[in-house]
Short mmCIF file of C-alpha atoms in Angstrom, two decimals:
data_model
loop_
_atom_site.label_atom_id
_atom_site.label_comp_id
_atom_site.label_asym_id
_atom_site.label_seq_id
_atom_site.Cartn_x
_atom_site.Cartn_y
_atom_site.Cartn_z
CA UNK A 1 10.05 21.13 41.37
CA UNK A 2 6.33 20.37 41.18
CA UNK A 3 4.08 23.32 40.61
CA UNK A 4 0.73 24.26 39.19
CA UNK A 5 1.31 25.42 35.58
CA UNK A 6 -1.84 27.54 35.76
CA UNK A 7 -0.34 29.41 38.70
CA UNK A 8 3.03 29.99 37.08
CA UNK A 9 1.34 31.22 33.91
CA UNK A 10 0.45 34.28 35.96
CA UNK A 11 4.04 35.32 35.36
CA UNK A 12 5.15 36.64 32.00
CA UNK A 13 7.74 34.33 30.36
CA UNK A 14 10.52 36.91 30.57
CA UNK A 15 9.76 37.36 34.27
CA UNK A 16 10.84 33.86 35.29
CA UNK A 17 14.10 33.58 37.22
CA UNK A 18 15.62 31.45 34.46
CA UNK A 19 14.76 34.12 31.88
CA UNK A 20 16.18 36.96 33.92
CA UNK A 21 19.49 35.09 34.16
CA UNK A 22 20.00 35.64 30.43
CA UNK A 23 21.96 38.87 30.30
CA UNK A 24 21.18 41.75 28.05
CA UNK A 25 24.02 42.38 25.59
CA UNK A 26 26.32 45.37 26.07
CA UNK A 27 24.76 48.50 24.73
CA UNK A 28 26.24 49.96 21.54
CA UNK A 29 27.13 53.43 22.68
CA UNK A 30 26.88 56.45 20.43
CA UNK A 31 29.72 58.98 20.38
CA UNK A 32 27.69 61.34 22.53
CA UNK A 33 27.06 58.73 25.22
CA UNK A 34 30.69 57.61 25.09
CA UNK A 35 31.81 61.20 25.59
CA UNK A 36 29.40 61.55 28.50
CA UNK A 37 30.77 58.43 30.16
CA UNK A 38 34.33 59.71 29.72
CA UNK A 39 33.30 62.97 31.42
CA UNK A 40 31.73 60.91 34.21
CA UNK A 41 34.96 58.97 34.70
CA UNK A 42 36.87 62.24 34.98
CA UNK A 43 34.27 63.47 37.49
CA UNK A 44 34.80 60.33 39.56
CA UNK A 45 38.58 60.69 39.43
CA UNK A 46 38.05 64.14 40.96
CA UNK A 47 35.25 63.13 43.36
CA UNK A 48 36.86 60.09 44.99
CA UNK A 49 39.86 62.00 46.43
CA UNK A 50 37.40 64.63 47.75
CA UNK A 51 35.49 61.88 49.56
CA UNK A 52 38.72 60.49 51.03
CA UNK A 53 39.86 64.00 52.01
CA UNK A 54 36.49 64.73 53.65
CA UNK A 55 36.71 61.54 55.72
CA UNK A 56 40.31 62.06 56.81
CA UNK A 57 39.69 65.74 57.55
CA UNK A 58 36.58 64.90 59.59
CA UNK A 59 38.56 62.28 61.54
CA UNK A 60 40.89 65.03 62.71
CA UNK A 61 38.01 67.18 63.98
CA UNK A 62 37.49 66.71 67.76
CA UNK A 63 34.30 64.65 68.39
CA UNK B 1 7.20 42.80 25.21
CA UNK B 2 7.00 45.46 22.51
CA UNK B 3 8.41 44.82 19.06
CA UNK B 4 11.46 47.02 19.32
CA UNK B 5 12.80 45.53 22.54
CA UNK B 6 15.57 42.95 22.67
CA UNK B 7 14.29 39.40 22.31
CA UNK B 8 16.23 37.14 24.62
CA UNK B 9 14.44 34.08 23.30
CA UNK B 10 12.69 32.76 26.35
CA UNK B 11 9.42 30.91 26.00
CA UNK B 12 6.70 30.21 28.50
CA UNK B 13 6.96 27.03 30.59
CA UNK B 14 4.87 24.33 29.04
CA UNK B 15 4.32 21.69 31.68
CA UNK B 16 4.31 20.93 35.36
CA UNK B 17 7.71 20.00 36.73
CA UNK B 18 9.67 22.27 34.38
CA UNK B 19 13.09 22.46 36.03
CA UNK B 20 13.43 26.10 35.03
CA UNK B 21 10.73 27.05 37.51
CA UNK B 22 12.04 27.98 40.95
CA UNK B 23 10.28 28.34 44.27
CA UNK B 24 10.86 32.08 43.92
CA UNK B 25 8.83 31.99 40.67
CA UNK B 26 5.99 30.16 42.39
CA UNK B 27 5.79 32.67 45.23
CA UNK B 28 5.87 35.58 42.80
CA UNK B 29 3.22 33.91 40.67
CA UNK B 30 0.92 33.67 43.70
CA UNK B 31 1.15 37.44 44.11
CA UNK B 32 0.68 38.03 40.39
CA UNK B 33 -2.44 35.87 40.31
CA UNK B 34 -4.12 38.20 42.81
CA UNK B 35 -3.14 41.17 40.64
CA UNK B 36 -4.49 39.54 37.49
CA UNK B 37 -7.79 38.66 39.21
CA UNK B 38 -8.20 42.21 40.51
CA UNK B 39 -7.45 43.62 37.08
CA UNK B 40 -9.99 41.27 35.49
CA UNK B 41 -12.58 42.28 38.10
CA UNK B 42 -11.78 45.96 37.35
CA UNK B 43 -11.28 46.53 41.07
CA UNK B 44 -9.09 49.65 40.84
CA UNK B 45 -8.58 50.25 44.55
CA UNK B 46 -7.68 46.64 45.31
CA UNK B 47 -5.35 46.63 42.32
CA UNK B 48 -3.62 49.74 43.64
CA UNK B 49 -3.39 48.20 47.13
CA UNK B 50 -1.81 45.04 45.70
CA UNK B 51 0.67 46.95 43.55
CA UNK B 52 1.54 49.65 46.07
CA UNK B 53 4.68 49.25 48.13
CA UNK B 54 8.00 50.06 46.47
CA UNK B 55 7.12 53.74 45.98
CA UNK B 56 5.69 54.28 49.46
CA UNK B 57 8.59 52.42 51.09
CA UNK B 58 11.32 54.22 49.17
CA UNK B 59 9.87 57.67 49.87
CA UNK B 60 9.13 57.09 53.57
CA UNK B 61 12.41 55.16 53.89
CA UNK B 62 14.31 58.22 52.67
CA UNK B 63 12.66 60.23 55.44
CA UNK B 64 15.40 58.67 57.57
CA UNK B 65 17.17 59.79 60.75
CA UNK B 66 19.57 62.30 59.14
CA UNK B 67 16.85 63.62 56.79
CA UNK B 68 14.48 64.37 59.66
CA UNK B 69 17.32 66.13 61.50
CA UNK B 70 17.88 68.22 58.32
CA UNK B 71 14.20 69.20 58.21
CA UNK B 72 14.20 69.98 61.96
CA UNK B 73 17.36 72.09 61.57
CA UNK B 74 15.67 73.94 58.70
CA UNK B 75 12.57 74.64 60.82
CA UNK B 76 14.65 75.74 63.81
CA UNK B 77 16.85 78.00 61.66
CA UNK B 78 14.31 79.58 59.31
CA UNK B 79 10.87 78.87 60.80
CA UNK B 80 7.83 78.56 58.55
CA UNK B 81 8.66 80.26 55.27
CA UNK B 82 10.66 79.63 52.12
CA UNK B 83 11.58 76.05 52.94
CA UNK B 84 7.97 74.79 53.14
CA UNK B 85 7.34 75.05 49.37
CA UNK B 86 10.99 74.20 48.68
CA UNK B 87 10.66 70.83 50.45
CA UNK B 88 7.53 70.10 48.39
CA UNK B 89 9.55 70.88 45.24
CA UNK B 90 12.31 68.45 46.27
CA UNK B 91 9.73 65.66 46.60
CA UNK B 92 8.41 66.49 43.14
CA UNK B 93 11.98 66.03 41.91
CA UNK B 94 12.19 62.74 43.81
CA UNK B 95 8.99 61.57 42.10
CA UNK B 96 10.38 62.40 38.65
CA UNK B 97 13.53 60.38 39.37
CA UNK B 98 11.85 57.41 41.04
CA UNK B 99 9.14 57.09 38.38
CA UNK B 100 11.87 56.16 35.91
CA UNK B 101 12.89 53.22 38.10
CA UNK B 102 9.31 51.89 38.03
CA UNK B 103 9.34 51.82 34.23
CA UNK B 104 12.84 50.33 34.13
CA UNK B 105 11.95 47.51 36.52
CA UNK B 106 8.63 46.74 34.86
CA UNK B 107 10.09 46.76 31.34
CA UNK B 108 13.27 44.76 31.97
CA UNK B 109 12.58 42.64 35.08
CA UNK B 110 16.18 43.47 36.04
CA UNK B 111 17.48 45.32 39.07
CA UNK B 112 19.32 48.60 38.56
CA UNK B 113 22.76 47.21 39.44
CA UNK B 114 22.57 44.29 37.02
CA UNK B 115 21.18 46.51 34.27
CA UNK B 116 24.14 48.90 34.62
CA UNK B 117 26.56 45.95 34.56
CA UNK B 118 24.97 44.34 31.52
CA UNK B 119 24.44 47.48 29.43
CA UNK B 120 27.52 49.55 30.37
CA UNK B 121 30.05 46.90 31.33
CA UNK B 122 32.03 45.85 34.41
CA UNK B 123 33.62 49.23 35.22
CA UNK B 124 30.31 51.00 35.73
CA UNK B 125 28.74 47.86 37.18
CA UNK B 126 31.35 47.45 39.90
CA UNK B 127 31.64 51.19 40.49
CA UNK B 128 27.89 51.69 40.94
CA UNK B 129 27.66 48.70 43.28
CA UNK B 130 30.80 49.51 45.29
CA UNK B 131 29.82 53.15 45.68
CA UNK B 132 26.33 52.17 46.78
CA UNK B 133 27.30 49.43 49.23
CA UNK B 134 30.00 51.58 50.89
CA UNK B 135 27.74 54.63 51.03
CA UNK B 136 24.89 52.50 52.39
CA UNK B 137 27.13 51.10 55.14
CA UNK B 138 27.98 54.61 56.33
CA UNK B 139 24.32 55.64 56.01
CA UNK B 140 23.36 52.64 58.15
CA UNK B 141 25.72 53.97 60.81
CA UNK B 142 23.76 57.24 60.79
CA UNK B 143 20.46 55.31 61.06
CA UNK B 144 21.72 53.52 64.16
CA UNK B 145 22.82 56.87 65.56
CA UNK B 146 19.16 57.94 65.15
CA UNK B 147 17.92 54.73 66.80
CA UNK B 148 20.42 55.21 69.63
CA UNK B 149 19.42 58.88 70.05
CA UNK B 150 15.69 58.06 70.03
CA UNK B 151 16.30 55.36 72.64
CA UNK B 152 18.31 57.69 74.86
CA UNK B 153 15.40 60.15 74.90
CA UNK B 154 13.30 57.41 76.53
CA UNK B 155 16.11 56.42 78.89
CA UNK B 156 17.00 53.24 76.98
CA UNK B 157 20.76 52.56 77.06
CA UNK B 158 22.58 52.75 73.71
CA UNK B 159 23.51 49.07 73.65
CA UNK B 160 19.89 48.06 74.23
CA UNK B 161 18.28 50.27 71.56
CA UNK B 162 20.96 49.40 68.98
CA UNK B 163 20.67 45.67 69.74
CA UNK B 164 16.88 45.81 69.46
CA UNK B 165 17.28 47.69 66.16
CA UNK B 166 19.61 45.01 64.77
CA UNK B 167 17.26 42.25 65.96
CA UNK B 168 14.27 43.89 64.24
CA UNK B 169 16.17 44.29 60.95
CA UNK B 170 17.18 40.61 61.06
CA UNK B 171 13.65 39.50 61.99
CA UNK B 172 12.32 41.44 58.99
CA UNK B 173 14.55 39.29 56.77
CA UNK B 174 13.26 36.03 58.17
CA UNK B 175 9.88 36.27 56.40
CA UNK B 176 11.50 34.90 53.22
CA UNK B 177 8.56 36.39 51.35
CA UNK B 178 8.73 39.72 49.54
CA UNK B 179 5.02 40.46 49.99
CA UNK B 180 5.12 39.92 53.77
CA UNK B 181 8.33 41.93 54.16
CA UNK B 182 6.81 44.79 52.15
CA UNK B 183 3.54 44.90 54.12
CA UNK B 184 5.26 44.76 57.50
CA UNK B 185 7.58 47.60 56.51
CA UNK B 186 4.68 49.64 55.14
CA UNK B 187 2.98 49.21 58.51
CA UNK B 188 6.11 50.46 60.30
CA UNK B 189 6.66 53.29 57.81
CA UNK B 190 3.23 54.73 58.60
CA UNK B 191 4.73 55.82 61.92
CA UNK B 192 6.77 58.36 59.95
CA UNK B 193 3.53 60.34 60.07
CA UNK B 194 4.00 60.75 63.86
CA UNK B 195 5.60 64.06 62.94
CA UNK B 196 2.14 65.35 61.94
CA UNK B 197 0.63 65.26 65.46
CA UNK B 198 3.99 66.52 66.78
CA UNK B 199 3.59 69.51 64.44
CA UNK B 200 0.03 70.07 65.65
CA UNK B 201 1.35 70.35 69.22
CA UNK B 202 3.43 73.29 67.94
CA UNK B 203 0.14 75.07 67.11
CA UNK B 204 1.26 76.17 63.64
CA UNK B 205 -0.16 79.34 62.16
CA UNK B 206 -2.28 78.25 59.18
CA UNK B 207 -2.07 81.71 57.64
CA UNK B 208 1.74 81.67 57.86
CA UNK B 209 1.79 78.26 56.16
CA UNK B 210 -0.49 79.53 53.38
CA UNK B 211 1.68 82.64 52.90
CA UNK B 212 4.82 80.50 52.77
CA UNK B 213 3.30 78.27 50.11
CA UNK B 214 2.02 81.19 48.05
CA UNK B 215 4.99 83.55 48.32
CA UNK B 216 7.99 81.22 48.94
CA UNK B 217 8.85 83.29 51.98
CA UNK B 218 9.78 84.79 54.29
CA UNK B 219 13.48 84.05 54.18
CA UNK B 220 15.04 85.62 57.28
CA UNK B 221 18.70 86.53 56.80
CA UNK B 222 18.57 86.26 53.02
CA UNK B 223 21.04 84.32 50.89
CA UNK B 224 23.87 83.12 53.14
CA UNK B 225 26.18 80.12 53.30
CA UNK B 226 23.92 78.60 55.98
CA UNK B 227 20.94 79.03 53.64
CA UNK B 228 22.81 77.44 50.73
CA UNK B 229 23.93 74.54 52.93
CA UNK B 230 20.36 73.88 54.07
CA UNK B 231 19.10 74.07 50.47
CA UNK B 232 21.65 71.44 49.48
CA UNK B 233 21.02 69.33 52.60
CA UNK B 234 17.27 69.28 51.90
CA UNK B 235 17.85 68.14 48.33
CA UNK B 236 20.27 65.51 49.64
CA UNK B 237 17.62 64.43 52.15
CA UNK B 238 15.12 63.71 49.37
CA UNK B 239 16.97 62.08 46.48
CA UNK B 240 19.79 59.60 47.07
CA UNK B 241 21.40 56.74 45.10
CA UNK B 242 20.05 53.91 47.28
CA UNK B 243 16.49 54.94 46.40
CA UNK B 244 17.11 54.32 42.69
CA UNK B 245 18.59 50.87 43.26
CA UNK B 246 16.05 49.88 45.90
CA UNK B 247 12.86 50.82 44.07
CA UNK B 248 13.84 49.20 40.77
CA UNK B 249 14.84 45.97 42.53
CA UNK B 250 11.65 46.02 44.63
CA UNK B 251 9.52 46.53 41.49
CA UNK B 252 11.21 43.47 39.96
CA UNK B 253 10.95 41.41 43.15
CA UNK B 254 7.27 42.29 43.42
CA UNK B 255 6.82 41.02 39.87
CA UNK B 256 5.42 44.21 38.36
CA UNK B 257 4.95 44.26 34.60
CA UNK B 258 4.37 46.88 31.92
CA UNK B 259 0.64 46.76 32.64
CA UNK B 260 1.32 47.79 36.24
CA UNK B 261 3.22 50.99 35.46
CA UNK B 262 0.23 53.32 36.07
CA UNK B 263 -0.26 51.83 39.56
CA UNK B 264 3.51 51.98 40.13
CA UNK B 265 3.41 55.69 39.30
CA UNK B 266 0.47 56.23 41.68
CA UNK B 267 2.30 54.29 44.41
CA UNK B 268 5.35 56.52 43.96
CA UNK B 269 3.20 59.67 43.96
CA UNK B 270 1.40 58.60 47.15
CA UNK B 271 4.76 57.86 48.79
CA UNK B 272 6.10 61.27 47.73
CA UNK B 273 3.02 63.07 49.07
CA UNK B 274 3.10 61.23 52.43
CA UNK B 275 6.84 61.76 52.82
CA UNK B 276 6.52 65.46 51.88
CA UNK B 277 3.78 65.94 54.48
CA UNK B 278 5.95 64.24 57.14
CA UNK B 279 8.97 66.35 56.14
CA UNK B 280 7.02 69.63 56.31
CA UNK B 281 5.48 68.50 59.61
CA UNK B 282 9.00 67.99 61.01
CA UNK B 283 9.94 71.51 59.95
CA UNK B 284 6.75 72.89 61.51
CA UNK B 285 7.27 70.93 64.75
CA UNK B 286 10.78 72.39 65.09
CA UNK B 287 9.73 75.95 64.12
CA UNK B 288 9.08 77.00 67.78
CA UNK B 289 12.86 76.67 68.30
CA UNK B 290 13.26 79.43 65.68
CA UNK B 291 10.70 81.63 67.44
CA UNK B 292 12.46 81.02 70.78
CA UNK B 293 15.85 81.80 69.16
CA UNK B 294 17.35 78.49 70.32
CA UNK B 295 20.84 77.84 68.89
CA UNK B 296 20.66 74.38 67.27
CA UNK B 297 24.13 74.48 65.73
CA UNK B 298 25.47 72.21 68.49
CA UNK B 299 22.63 69.67 68.22
CA UNK B 300 24.05 66.32 67.20
CA UNK B 301 20.92 64.24 66.64
CA UNK B 302 17.13 64.09 66.69
CA UNK B 303 16.95 63.50 70.44
CA UNK B 304 18.56 66.90 71.06
CA UNK B 305 15.69 68.47 69.13
CA UNK B 306 13.09 66.47 71.05
CA UNK B 307 14.61 67.50 74.39
CA UNK B 308 14.77 71.17 73.38
CA UNK B 309 11.13 71.02 72.19
CA UNK B 310 9.73 69.81 75.54
CA UNK B 311 9.21 73.32 77.03
CA UNK B 312 7.92 74.65 73.70
CA UNK B 313 5.46 72.03 72.41
CA UNK B 314 5.01 69.93 75.56
CA UNK B 315 6.23 66.49 76.50
CA UNK B 316 3.63 64.68 74.37
CA UNK B 317 4.67 66.53 71.22
CA UNK B 318 8.36 66.02 71.99
CA UNK B 319 7.77 62.33 72.70
CA UNK B 320 6.03 61.93 69.33
CA UNK B 321 9.00 63.68 67.72
CA UNK B 322 11.48 61.29 69.40
CA UNK B 323 9.36 58.27 68.41
CA UNK B 324 9.35 59.56 64.84
CA UNK B 325 13.15 59.77 64.86
CA UNK B 326 13.34 56.17 66.16
CA UNK B 327 10.98 54.96 63.42
CA UNK B 328 12.85 56.92 60.75
CA UNK B 329 16.13 55.23 61.66
CA UNK B 330 14.62 51.76 61.94
CA UNK B 331 12.66 51.70 58.65
CA UNK B 332 15.60 53.24 56.79
CA UNK B 333 17.94 50.59 58.26
CA UNK B 334 15.61 47.89 56.90
CA UNK B 335 15.26 49.36 53.40
CA UNK B 336 18.87 50.52 52.99
CA UNK B 337 20.38 47.20 54.09
CA UNK B 338 18.08 45.45 51.60
CA UNK B 339 19.17 47.88 48.89
CA UNK B 340 22.79 46.79 49.50
CA UNK B 341 21.74 43.14 49.28
CA UNK B 342 19.99 43.63 45.96
CA UNK B 343 22.86 45.63 44.43
CA UNK B 344 25.68 43.32 45.50
CA UNK B 345 23.89 40.08 44.62
CA UNK B 346 22.70 41.50 41.28
CA UNK B 347 26.23 42.59 40.37
CA UNK B 348 27.76 39.24 41.35
CA UNK B 349 25.08 37.50 39.37
CA UNK B 350 25.61 39.72 36.31
CA UNK B 351 29.38 39.19 36.56
CA UNK B 352 28.78 35.43 36.91
CA UNK B 353 31.21 35.49 39.83
CA UNK B 354 28.80 33.64 42.09
CA UNK B 355 25.44 31.88 41.73
CA UNK B 356 23.95 34.90 43.44
CA UNK B 357 20.20 35.24 43.49
CA UNK B 358 18.52 38.35 44.71
CA UNK B 359 15.03 38.26 46.11
CA UNK B 360 13.22 38.50 49.41
CA UNK B 361 11.33 35.41 48.23
CA UNK B 362 14.46 33.28 48.64
CA UNK B 363 15.03 30.84 51.46
CA UNK B 364 18.30 31.17 53.36
CA UNK B 365 19.96 28.26 51.55
CA UNK B 366 19.53 29.94 48.16
CA UNK B 367 20.00 33.48 49.36
CA UNK B 368 23.09 33.23 51.52
CA UNK B 369 24.85 36.13 49.82
CA UNK B 370 21.67 38.20 49.56
CA UNK B 371 20.66 37.90 53.21
CA UNK B 372 24.29 37.79 54.34
CA UNK B 373 25.01 41.27 52.95
CA UNK B 374 22.02 42.84 54.73
CA UNK B 375 22.78 41.13 58.04
CA UNK B 376 26.54 41.76 57.90
CA UNK B 377 26.17 45.44 56.98
CA UNK B 378 23.54 45.95 59.70
CA UNK B 379 25.62 44.25 62.40
CA UNK B 380 28.77 46.09 61.28
CA UNK B 381 27.05 49.51 61.27
CA UNK B 382 25.46 48.89 64.68
CA UNK B 383 28.78 47.67 66.07
CA UNK B 384 30.54 50.84 64.88
CA UNK B 385 27.96 53.02 66.66
CA UNK B 386 28.65 51.20 69.93
CA UNK B 387 32.45 51.51 69.74
CA UNK B 388 33.48 54.11 72.36
CA UNK B 389 35.11 57.06 70.60
CA UNK B 390 34.20 55.85 67.10
CA UNK B 391 34.48 58.68 64.55
CA UNK B 392 30.71 58.96 64.07
CA UNK B 393 30.84 62.63 63.09
CA UNK B 394 33.43 61.87 60.41
CA UNK B 395 31.22 59.10 59.07
CA UNK B 396 28.13 61.30 59.01
CA UNK B 397 29.97 64.00 57.10
CA UNK B 398 31.42 61.46 54.68
CA UNK B 399 27.96 60.01 54.03
CA UNK B 400 26.81 63.45 52.90
CA UNK B 401 29.82 63.86 50.63
CA UNK B 402 29.52 60.40 49.07
CA UNK B 403 25.76 60.55 48.59
CA UNK B 404 25.76 63.97 47.01
CA UNK B 405 28.99 63.95 45.00
CA UNK B 406 28.31 60.54 43.53
CA UNK B 407 24.64 61.28 42.85
CA UNK B 408 25.63 62.70 39.44
CA UNK B 409 26.89 59.38 37.99
CA UNK B 410 23.90 57.49 39.46
CA UNK B 411 21.39 59.90 37.94
CA UNK B 412 23.07 60.09 34.56
CA UNK B 413 23.24 56.29 34.28
CA UNK B 414 19.55 56.20 35.24
CA UNK B 415 18.69 58.70 32.52
CA UNK B 416 20.71 56.76 29.93
CA UNK B 417 18.94 53.52 30.87
CA UNK B 418 15.51 55.17 30.79
CA UNK B 419 16.31 56.30 27.22
CA UNK B 420 17.54 52.87 26.14
CA UNK B 421 14.78 51.93 23.67
CA UNK B 422 16.28 48.46 23.08
CA UNK B 423 15.37 47.38 26.59
CA UNK B 424 12.60 49.85 27.39
CA UNK B 425 10.58 49.71 24.18
CA UNK B 426 7.58 52.00 24.41
CA UNK B 427 8.32 52.71 28.11
CA UNK B 428 11.48 54.62 27.23
CA UNK B 429 11.56 58.29 28.15
CA UNK B 430 9.64 60.50 25.75
CA UNK B 431 10.34 64.17 25.07
CA UNK B 432 8.48 65.45 28.14
CA UNK B 433 9.89 62.77 30.42
CA UNK B 434 13.37 63.70 29.25
CA UNK B 435 12.69 67.38 29.75
CA UNK B 436 11.43 66.80 33.32
CA UNK B 437 13.92 64.03 34.07
CA UNK B 438 16.86 65.80 32.41
CA UNK B 439 16.17 69.10 34.18
CA UNK B 440 15.78 67.31 37.53
CA UNK B 441 18.88 65.20 37.02
CA UNK B 442 21.04 68.17 36.04
CA UNK B 443 19.69 70.26 38.95
CA UNK B 444 20.25 67.52 41.53
CA UNK B 445 23.65 66.58 40.11
CA UNK B 446 24.90 70.19 40.22
CA UNK B 447 23.40 70.84 43.67
CA UNK B 448 24.77 67.53 44.94
CA UNK B 449 28.28 68.19 43.64
CA UNK B 450 28.19 71.66 45.19
CA UNK B 451 27.05 70.27 48.55
CA UNK B 452 29.75 67.61 48.44
CA UNK B 453 32.42 70.22 47.80
CA UNK B 454 31.10 72.60 50.49
CA UNK B 455 30.94 69.76 53.03
CA UNK B 456 34.46 68.66 52.18
CA UNK B 457 35.85 72.19 52.13
CA UNK B 458 33.71 74.20 54.58
CA UNK B 459 35.99 77.25 54.39
CA UNK B 460 35.77 77.53 50.62
CA UNK B 461 32.98 80.13 50.69
CA UNK B 462 32.82 83.24 52.87
CA UNK B 463 30.48 82.89 55.88
#
């Protein structure tokens, strides 16, 4: 598309849409972070059934 | 970009007609040019005006229908006392959390959802997005309940107020320009401050307010389950997952850079202060219900409060209260639906599942998924509210459980990203930011998990 280069130079190069499409690589996780993410997964395994239970239980409560 | 950040090898465009430049870039560049000129002219106030927006919108947006009902319930249950300074503390916590999203957006030019996907992989990427979009859909239902309730106070039938609400959300998406969308919403969000004149009609005792702020009291009834529930509800009313995703995406869409972080912080602080004032005003406006010993446990929405306040603060005050509830639901519907759009399109884009772009600067042809998510979730939520016998109470309760239980993963991922020096460079959390952020994150995560469990299992603790 036609554009004024002076105008677009107001953006930083890594701010352009084309630049932001280049993904950051996966982060190399330390043991501590890995352990934290494992704990988070366990938390989610516990939390999701609670959410489902809360919804089903609330459905049974008279409106 | 600082030296220790990842270099993705992108160079500046060199000539007119570069095919890498999109219309979205051009629109963003127009906004940036104004910022650069203001910075060069050392015009601090104009610079702040140009860069303000995401922080004010996210804070006033979170003062949504259910949040204002929480503050009103608090005022009607405890009056002016402990909860006045406590609400101010929760907004300080919100500022600490949201400030990290400003730095993340400015440093990486990536939305929160795509950053999680890229740095932590598909599991966390899809989980964060799915959790957010589902939670946002249920939250949108509660916003339309607020719009419906506000309308009913003025005698507007449910179908009419909900339809008008949907139409306004869709109209807000037709600007196809982030800057216009932001300014229009900021104009609407100012009406959140209607709770201030409503509070003045309650003739609050200035000395009682001062004592509450100085002594964190009184606390009638002491430490009970009701007190604990309101503590948790007030925290849940101030910090929620959609805020994190929304503000970071808005910072990116606005085109903010590392140089703009100080103004981004100020914007967030101003938003937190305004929202805190509106929240305390709501508590103060509802405090006469406490003095009159009105039982609010059966109140279902903000309109019930407004109706009950008529004989206590007058019809003008009650009308302002009802208008505030309407505004709270409407602005939140606009920001929350956009938060879903950003998160879903960012995740699809990061997963390379679809050529999904994510910006309010897009036209409809390039932003079908982006705009489609906001419109579809808004229409769906509004439709659910209008279904006779729909389990709205179940949905409201589930929103609380989802938002609070799943706040822990959202906050911990935020903290990990804010400490990621490869992408953040010198904007990564320092020792003090980690102390403040870490303490806040742990406090909110624990409180949130507790609230989720208590909401799901109300008989777990003795009354």
